[in-house]
Amino acid sequence: MTTTDTGERRLTARQAQLLDQLEELFLAEGFARFTLEDLAVRLHCSKTTLYALADSKEQLAVRVVRHFFRRATEAVEARTAGEGDPARRVTAYLEAVARALTPASRAFHRDLEAFPPARAVYEHNTAVAAQRVSALIAEGVAAGRFREVHAALVADTVTTLMLRIGRGDTARATGLDDAAAYRELAALLLHGISR
């Protein structure tokens, strides 16, 4: 059985399993300190097997970060799709983002921040999430559930806070973990735009 990873070459079941294991490892411990040899030992595979996923450790890190965000996006969208009420959809979306990011350790965020190609993946996904929040708000305005707001400004504000949450700035400034910060963001946003 094969699967695809973001439209790239087909993966074997073993390669898909390795990507999942790498994701779990990187989320828990970060990725910068590992060599390919370290990863091969931890995952009980050969370096050749890892080279089949990416041509270098750096490319492997980026691939795993993309894999994480693709799966997180699928989970967030699945959770959001079940809500019909615009206010509950915004809350469900932000809470699902919080849930998806919960496994990401400080080490993972620190390594994302320090490695520009991985940081670019994070920032792209954050921008997409903010656009999604903007669209959800626009739907709520159209349905009469939210007051008229400047959706782009709201999305920009949400993006800024999402980036701060992801970098750990919000935790350092407030003591809130990421999940709690996203719940507070959802509450703040809904109280600010509700009729």
PDB file of C-alpha atoms in Angstrom:
ATOM      1  CA  MET A   1       0.000   0.000   0.000  1.00  0.00           C
ATOM      2  CA  THR A   2       1.298   3.481  -0.829  1.00  0.00           C
ATOM      3  CA  THR A   3       0.397   6.979   0.166  1.00  0.00           C
ATOM      4  CA  THR A   4       1.392  10.444  -0.986  1.00  0.00           C
ATOM      5  CA  ASP A   5       3.027  13.218   0.955  1.00  0.00           C
ATOM      6  CA  THR A   6       2.040  16.679  -0.280  1.00  0.00           C
ATOM      7  CA  GLY A   7       1.904  15.538  -3.865  1.00  0.00           C
ATOM      8  CA  GLU A   8       5.501  14.332  -3.890  1.00  0.00           C
ATOM      9  CA  ARG A   9       6.717  10.896  -4.947  1.00  0.00           C
ATOM     10  CA  ARG A  10       4.780   7.867  -3.739  1.00  0.00           C
ATOM     11  CA  LEU A  11       5.713   6.553  -0.324  1.00  0.00           C
ATOM     12  CA  THR A  12       5.868   2.958   0.755  1.00  0.00           C
ATOM     13  CA  ALA A  13       4.039   1.995   3.928  1.00  0.00           C
ATOM     14  CA  ARG A  14       7.431   1.887   5.707  1.00  0.00           C
ATOM     15  CA  GLN A  15       8.362   5.384   4.493  1.00  0.00           C
ATOM     16  CA  ALA A  16       5.000   6.758   5.635  1.00  0.00           C
ATOM     17  CA  GLN A  17       5.555   5.112   9.014  1.00  0.00           C
ATOM     18  CA  LEU A  18       9.041   6.647   9.247  1.00  0.00           C
ATOM     19  CA  LEU A  19       7.660  10.110   8.474  1.00  0.00           C
ATOM     20  CA  ASP A  20       5.125   9.673  11.273  1.00  0.00           C
ATOM     21  CA  GLN A  21       7.866   8.511  13.663  1.00  0.00           C
ATOM     22  CA  LEU A  22      10.138  11.395  12.671  1.00  0.00           C
ATOM     23  CA  GLU A  23       7.271  13.818  13.210  1.00  0.00           C
ATOM     24  CA  GLU A  24       6.659  12.462  16.702  1.00  0.00           C
ATOM     25  CA  LEU A  25      10.370  12.583  17.539  1.00  0.00           C
ATOM     26  CA  PHE A  26      10.911  16.095  16.167  1.00  0.00           C
ATOM     27  CA  LEU A  27       7.813  17.469  17.910  1.00  0.00           C
ATOM     28  CA  ALA A  28       9.015  16.062  21.226  1.00  0.00           C
ATOM     29  CA  GLU A  29      12.743  16.791  20.996  1.00  0.00           C
ATOM     30  CA  GLY A  30      13.329  19.198  18.121  1.00  0.00           C
ATOM     31  CA  PHE A  31      15.430  18.291  15.109  1.00  0.00           C
ATOM     32  CA  ALA A  32      18.598  20.402  15.067  1.00  0.00           C
ATOM     33  CA  ARG A  33      20.704  18.234  17.352  1.00  0.00           C
ATOM     34  CA  PHE A  34      20.137  15.002  15.434  1.00  0.00           C
ATOM     35  CA  THR A  35      22.446  13.633  12.774  1.00  0.00           C
ATOM     36  CA  LEU A  36      21.157  11.202  10.163  1.00  0.00           C
ATOM     37  CA  GLU A  37      23.099   8.502  12.010  1.00  0.00           C
ATOM     38  CA  ASP A  38      21.274   9.416  15.255  1.00  0.00           C
ATOM     39  CA  LEU A  39      17.936   9.235  13.487  1.00  0.00           C
ATOM     40  CA  ALA A  40      18.720   5.894  11.857  1.00  0.00           C
ATOM     41  CA  VAL A  41      19.614   4.433  15.257  1.00  0.00           C
ATOM     42  CA  ARG A  42      16.511   5.855  16.956  1.00  0.00           C
ATOM     43  CA  LEU A  43      14.187   4.633  14.193  1.00  0.00           C
ATOM     44  CA  HIS A  44      15.908   1.270  13.663  1.00  0.00           C
ATOM     45  CA  CYS A  45      16.542   1.874   9.989  1.00  0.00           C
ATOM     46  CA  SER A  46      19.487   2.586   7.728  1.00  0.00           C
ATOM     47  CA  LYS A  47      20.703   5.988   6.636  1.00  0.00           C
ATOM     48  CA  THR A  48      19.953   4.823   3.094  1.00  0.00           C
ATOM     49  CA  THR A  49      16.315   4.460   4.104  1.00  0.00           C
ATOM     50  CA  LEU A  50      16.329   8.048   5.364  1.00  0.00           C
ATOM     51  CA  TYR A  51      18.061   9.248   2.197  1.00  0.00           C
ATOM     52  CA  ALA A  52      15.140   7.756   0.273  1.00  0.00           C
ATOM     53  CA  LEU A  53      12.950  10.347   2.032  1.00  0.00           C
ATOM     54  CA  ALA A  54      15.286  13.319   1.524  1.00  0.00           C
ATOM     55  CA  ASP A  55      18.760  14.048   0.193  1.00  0.00           C
ATOM     56  CA  SER A  56      20.055  15.629   3.415  1.00  0.00           C
ATOM     57  CA  LYS A  57      19.217  16.033   7.081  1.00  0.00           C
ATOM     58  CA  GLU A  58      18.108  19.606   6.412  1.00  0.00           C
ATOM     59  CA  GLN A  59      15.772  18.526   3.618  1.00  0.00           C
ATOM     60  CA  LEU A  60      14.469  15.745   5.844  1.00  0.00           C
ATOM     61  CA  ALA A  61      13.681  18.277   8.579  1.00  0.00           C
ATOM     62  CA  VAL A  62      11.743  20.439   6.129  1.00  0.00           C
ATOM     63  CA  ARG A  63       9.884  17.416   4.776  1.00  0.00           C
ATOM     64  CA  VAL A  64       8.878  16.315   8.274  1.00  0.00           C
ATOM     65  CA  VAL A  65       7.745  19.843   9.184  1.00  0.00           C
ATOM     66  CA  ARG A  66       5.615  19.939   6.005  1.00  0.00           C
ATOM     67  CA  HIS A  67       4.241  16.506   6.874  1.00  0.00           C
ATOM     68  CA  PHE A  68       3.289  17.730  10.356  1.00  0.00           C
ATOM     69  CA  PHE A  69       1.501  20.814   9.076  1.00  0.00           C
ATOM     70  CA  ARG A  70      -0.320  18.884   6.332  1.00  0.00           C
ATOM     71  CA  ARG A  71      -1.667  16.420   8.871  1.00  0.00           C
ATOM     72  CA  ALA A  72      -2.468  19.191  11.358  1.00  0.00           C
ATOM     73  CA  THR A  73      -4.397  21.090   8.679  1.00  0.00           C
ATOM     74  CA  GLU A  74      -6.422  17.993   7.828  1.00  0.00           C
ATOM     75  CA  ALA A  75      -7.294  17.479  11.507  1.00  0.00           C
ATOM     76  CA  VAL A  76      -8.219  21.143  12.016  1.00  0.00           C
ATOM     77  CA  GLU A  77     -10.429  21.231   8.930  1.00  0.00           C
ATOM     78  CA  ALA A  78     -12.141  17.968   9.888  1.00  0.00           C
ATOM     79  CA  ARG A  79     -12.968  19.388  13.315  1.00  0.00           C
ATOM     80  CA  THR A  80     -14.200  22.682  11.886  1.00  0.00           C
ATOM     81  CA  ALA A  81     -16.372  21.089   9.197  1.00  0.00           C
ATOM     82  CA  GLY A  82     -18.710  19.676  11.818  1.00  0.00           C
ATOM     83  CA  GLU A  83     -19.807  23.104  13.065  1.00  0.00           C
ATOM     84  CA  GLY A  84     -22.610  24.977  11.327  1.00  0.00           C
ATOM     85  CA  ASP A  85     -22.804  28.086  13.530  1.00  0.00           C
ATOM     86  CA  PRO A  86     -20.209  30.707  12.485  1.00  0.00           C
ATOM     87  CA  ALA A  87     -19.219  31.569  16.069  1.00  0.00           C
ATOM     88  CA  ARG A  88     -18.745  27.917  16.974  1.00  0.00           C
ATOM     89  CA  ARG A  89     -16.792  27.371  13.746  1.00  0.00           C
ATOM     90  CA  VAL A  90     -14.274  30.095  14.635  1.00  0.00           C
ATOM     91  CA  THR A  91     -13.926  28.690  18.143  1.00  0.00           C
ATOM     92  CA  ALA A  92     -13.665  25.122  16.833  1.00  0.00           C
ATOM     93  CA  TYR A  93     -11.023  26.175  14.320  1.00  0.00           C
ATOM     94  CA  LEU A  94      -8.787  27.940  16.837  1.00  0.00           C
ATOM     95  CA  GLU A  95      -9.232  25.206  19.444  1.00  0.00           C
ATOM     96  CA  ALA A  96      -8.356  22.588  16.819  1.00  0.00           C
ATOM     97  CA  VAL A  97      -5.224  24.570  15.937  1.00  0.00           C
ATOM     98  CA  ALA A  98      -4.318  24.595  19.623  1.00  0.00           C
ATOM     99  CA  ARG A  99      -4.893  20.851  19.854  1.00  0.00           C
ATOM    100  CA  ALA A 100      -2.797  20.187  16.739  1.00  0.00           C
ATOM    101  CA  LEU A 101       0.094  22.261  18.084  1.00  0.00           C
ATOM    102  CA  THR A 102      -0.011  20.800  21.598  1.00  0.00           C
ATOM    103  CA  PRO A 103       2.613  18.094  20.892  1.00  0.00           C
ATOM    104  CA  ALA A 104       5.119  20.687  19.617  1.00  0.00           C
ATOM    105  CA  SER A 105       7.751  21.167  22.318  1.00  0.00           C
ATOM    106  CA  ARG A 106       9.765  24.295  22.983  1.00  0.00           C
ATOM    107  CA  ALA A 107      12.737  22.480  21.418  1.00  0.00           C
ATOM    108  CA  PHE A 108      10.734  22.012  18.210  1.00  0.00           C
ATOM    109  CA  HIS A 109       9.715  25.683  18.139  1.00  0.00           C
ATOM    110  CA  ARG A 110      13.274  26.772  18.925  1.00  0.00           C
ATOM    111  CA  ASP A 111      14.613  24.682  16.038  1.00  0.00           C
ATOM    112  CA  LEU A 112      11.908  26.031  13.703  1.00  0.00           C
ATOM    113  CA  GLU A 113      12.891  29.564  14.614  1.00  0.00           C
ATOM    114  CA  ALA A 114      16.597  28.874  14.046  1.00  0.00           C
ATOM    115  CA  PHE A 115      16.248  27.095  10.686  1.00  0.00           C
ATOM    116  CA  PRO A 116      14.893  29.461   7.982  1.00  0.00           C
ATOM    117  CA  PRO A 117      13.530  26.782   5.575  1.00  0.00           C
ATOM    118  CA  ALA A 118      11.487  25.143   8.354  1.00  0.00           C
ATOM    119  CA  ARG A 119      10.468  28.539   9.732  1.00  0.00           C
ATOM    120  CA  ALA A 120       9.197  29.465   6.252  1.00  0.00           C
ATOM    121  CA  VAL A 121       6.945  26.370   6.283  1.00  0.00           C
ATOM    122  CA  TYR A 122       5.605  27.377   9.716  1.00  0.00           C
ATOM    123  CA  GLU A 123       5.022  30.986   8.672  1.00  0.00           C
ATOM    124  CA  HIS A 124       3.289  29.929   5.453  1.00  0.00           C
ATOM    125  CA  ASN A 125       0.933  27.639   7.366  1.00  0.00           C
ATOM    126  CA  THR A 126       0.254  30.341   9.938  1.00  0.00           C
ATOM    127  CA  ALA A 127      -0.628  32.788   7.154  1.00  0.00           C
ATOM    128  CA  VAL A 128      -2.969  30.197   5.594  1.00  0.00           C
ATOM    129  CA  ALA A 129      -4.594  29.644   8.996  1.00  0.00           C
ATOM    130  CA  ALA A 130      -5.090  33.378   9.434  1.00  0.00           C
ATOM    131  CA  GLN A 131      -6.704  33.580   5.975  1.00  0.00           C
ATOM    132  CA  ARG A 132      -8.989  30.742   7.023  1.00  0.00           C
ATOM    133  CA  VAL A 133      -9.972  32.648  10.172  1.00  0.00           C
ATOM    134  CA  SER A 134     -10.641  35.705   7.995  1.00  0.00           C
ATOM    135  CA  ALA A 135     -12.907  33.611   5.737  1.00  0.00           C
ATOM    136  CA  LEU A 136     -14.752  32.195   8.746  1.00  0.00           C
ATOM    137  CA  ILE A 137     -15.288  35.726  10.052  1.00  0.00           C
ATOM    138  CA  ALA A 138     -16.542  36.892   6.658  1.00  0.00           C
ATOM    139  CA  GLU A 139     -19.018  33.975   6.653  1.00  0.00           C
ATOM    140  CA  GLY A 140     -20.206  35.018  10.113  1.00  0.00           C
ATOM    141  CA  VAL A 141     -20.653  38.636   9.009  1.00  0.00           C
ATOM    142  CA  ALA A 142     -22.608  37.513   5.933  1.00  0.00           C
ATOM    143  CA  ALA A 143     -24.829  35.337   8.131  1.00  0.00           C
ATOM    144  CA  GLY A 144     -25.479  38.259  10.479  1.00  0.00           C
ATOM    145  CA  ARG A 145     -23.802  36.547  13.463  1.00  0.00           C
ATOM    146  CA  PHE A 146     -20.871  38.986  13.597  1.00  0.00           C
ATOM    147  CA  ARG A 147     -20.844  42.741  13.353  1.00  0.00           C
ATOM    148  CA  GLU A 148     -19.219  44.344  10.330  1.00  0.00           C
ATOM    149  CA  VAL A 149     -15.462  44.216  10.864  1.00  0.00           C
ATOM    150  CA  HIS A 150     -12.415  44.727   8.702  1.00  0.00           C
ATOM    151  CA  ALA A 151     -11.654  41.038   8.132  1.00  0.00           C
ATOM    152  CA  ALA A 152      -8.128  41.689   6.816  1.00  0.00           C
ATOM    153  CA  LEU A 153      -7.206  43.655   9.951  1.00  0.00           C
ATOM    154  CA  VAL A 154      -8.652  40.947  12.172  1.00  0.00           C
ATOM    155  CA  ALA A 155      -6.752  38.286  10.189  1.00  0.00           C
ATOM    156  CA  ASP A 156      -3.522  40.288  10.467  1.00  0.00           C
ATOM    157  CA  THR A 157      -3.997  40.594  14.230  1.00  0.00           C
ATOM    158  CA  VAL A 158      -4.716  36.873  14.503  1.00  0.00           C
ATOM    159  CA  THR A 159      -1.622  36.076  12.395  1.00  0.00           C
ATOM    160  CA  THR A 160       0.579  38.200  14.637  1.00  0.00           C
ATOM    161  CA  LEU A 161      -0.648  36.487  17.772  1.00  0.00           C
ATOM    162  CA  MET A 162      -0.444  33.029  16.187  1.00  0.00           C
ATOM    163  CA  LEU A 163       3.199  33.678  15.265  1.00  0.00           C
ATOM    164  CA  ARG A 164       3.921  34.902  18.808  1.00  0.00           C
ATOM    165  CA  ILE A 165       2.251  31.822  20.263  1.00  0.00           C
ATOM    166  CA  GLY A 166       4.259  29.540  17.987  1.00  0.00           C
ATOM    167  CA  ARG A 167       7.575  31.200  18.854  1.00  0.00           C
ATOM    168  CA  GLY A 168       6.867  30.958  22.571  1.00  0.00           C
ATOM    169  CA  ASP A 169       6.675  34.743  22.991  1.00  0.00           C
ATOM    170  CA  THR A 170       3.137  34.578  24.370  1.00  0.00           C
ATOM    171  CA  ALA A 171       4.027  31.845  26.866  1.00  0.00           C
ATOM    172  CA  ARG A 172       6.981  33.897  28.108  1.00  0.00           C
ATOM    173  CA  ALA A 173       4.899  37.068  28.353  1.00  0.00           C
ATOM    174  CA  THR A 174       1.762  35.555  29.905  1.00  0.00           C
ATOM    175  CA  GLY A 175       2.579  32.122  31.290  1.00  0.00           C
ATOM    176  CA  LEU A 176      -0.138  30.565  29.099  1.00  0.00           C
ATOM    177  CA  ASP A 177       0.657  27.391  27.189  1.00  0.00           C
ATOM    178  CA  ASP A 178      -0.162  27.343  23.466  1.00  0.00           C
ATOM    179  CA  ALA A 179      -3.512  25.600  23.867  1.00  0.00           C
ATOM    180  CA  ALA A 180      -4.667  28.068  26.541  1.00  0.00           C
ATOM    181  CA  ALA A 181      -3.461  31.003  24.434  1.00  0.00           C
ATOM    182  CA  TYR A 182      -5.485  29.799  21.443  1.00  0.00           C
ATOM    183  CA  ARG A 183      -8.588  29.388  23.621  1.00  0.00           C
ATOM    184  CA  GLU A 184      -8.130  32.946  24.913  1.00  0.00           C
ATOM    185  CA  LEU A 185      -7.605  34.183  21.355  1.00  0.00           C
ATOM    186  CA  ALA A 186     -10.859  32.499  20.302  1.00  0.00           C
ATOM    187  CA  ALA A 187     -12.746  34.092  23.215  1.00  0.00           C
ATOM    188  CA  LEU A 188     -11.218  37.528  22.599  1.00  0.00           C
ATOM    189  CA  LEU A 189     -11.949  37.346  18.896  1.00  0.00           C
ATOM    190  CA  LEU A 190     -15.555  36.233  19.331  1.00  0.00           C
ATOM    191  CA  HIS A 191     -16.336  38.826  21.994  1.00  0.00           C
ATOM    192  CA  GLY A 192     -14.806  41.490  19.798  1.00  0.00           C
ATOM    193  CA  ILE A 193     -16.809  40.698  16.680  1.00  0.00           C
ATOM    194  CA  SER A 194     -20.080  39.258  17.998  1.00  0.00           C
ATOM    195  CA  ARG A 195     -23.246  41.289  17.651  1.00  0.00           C
TER     196      ARG A 195
END
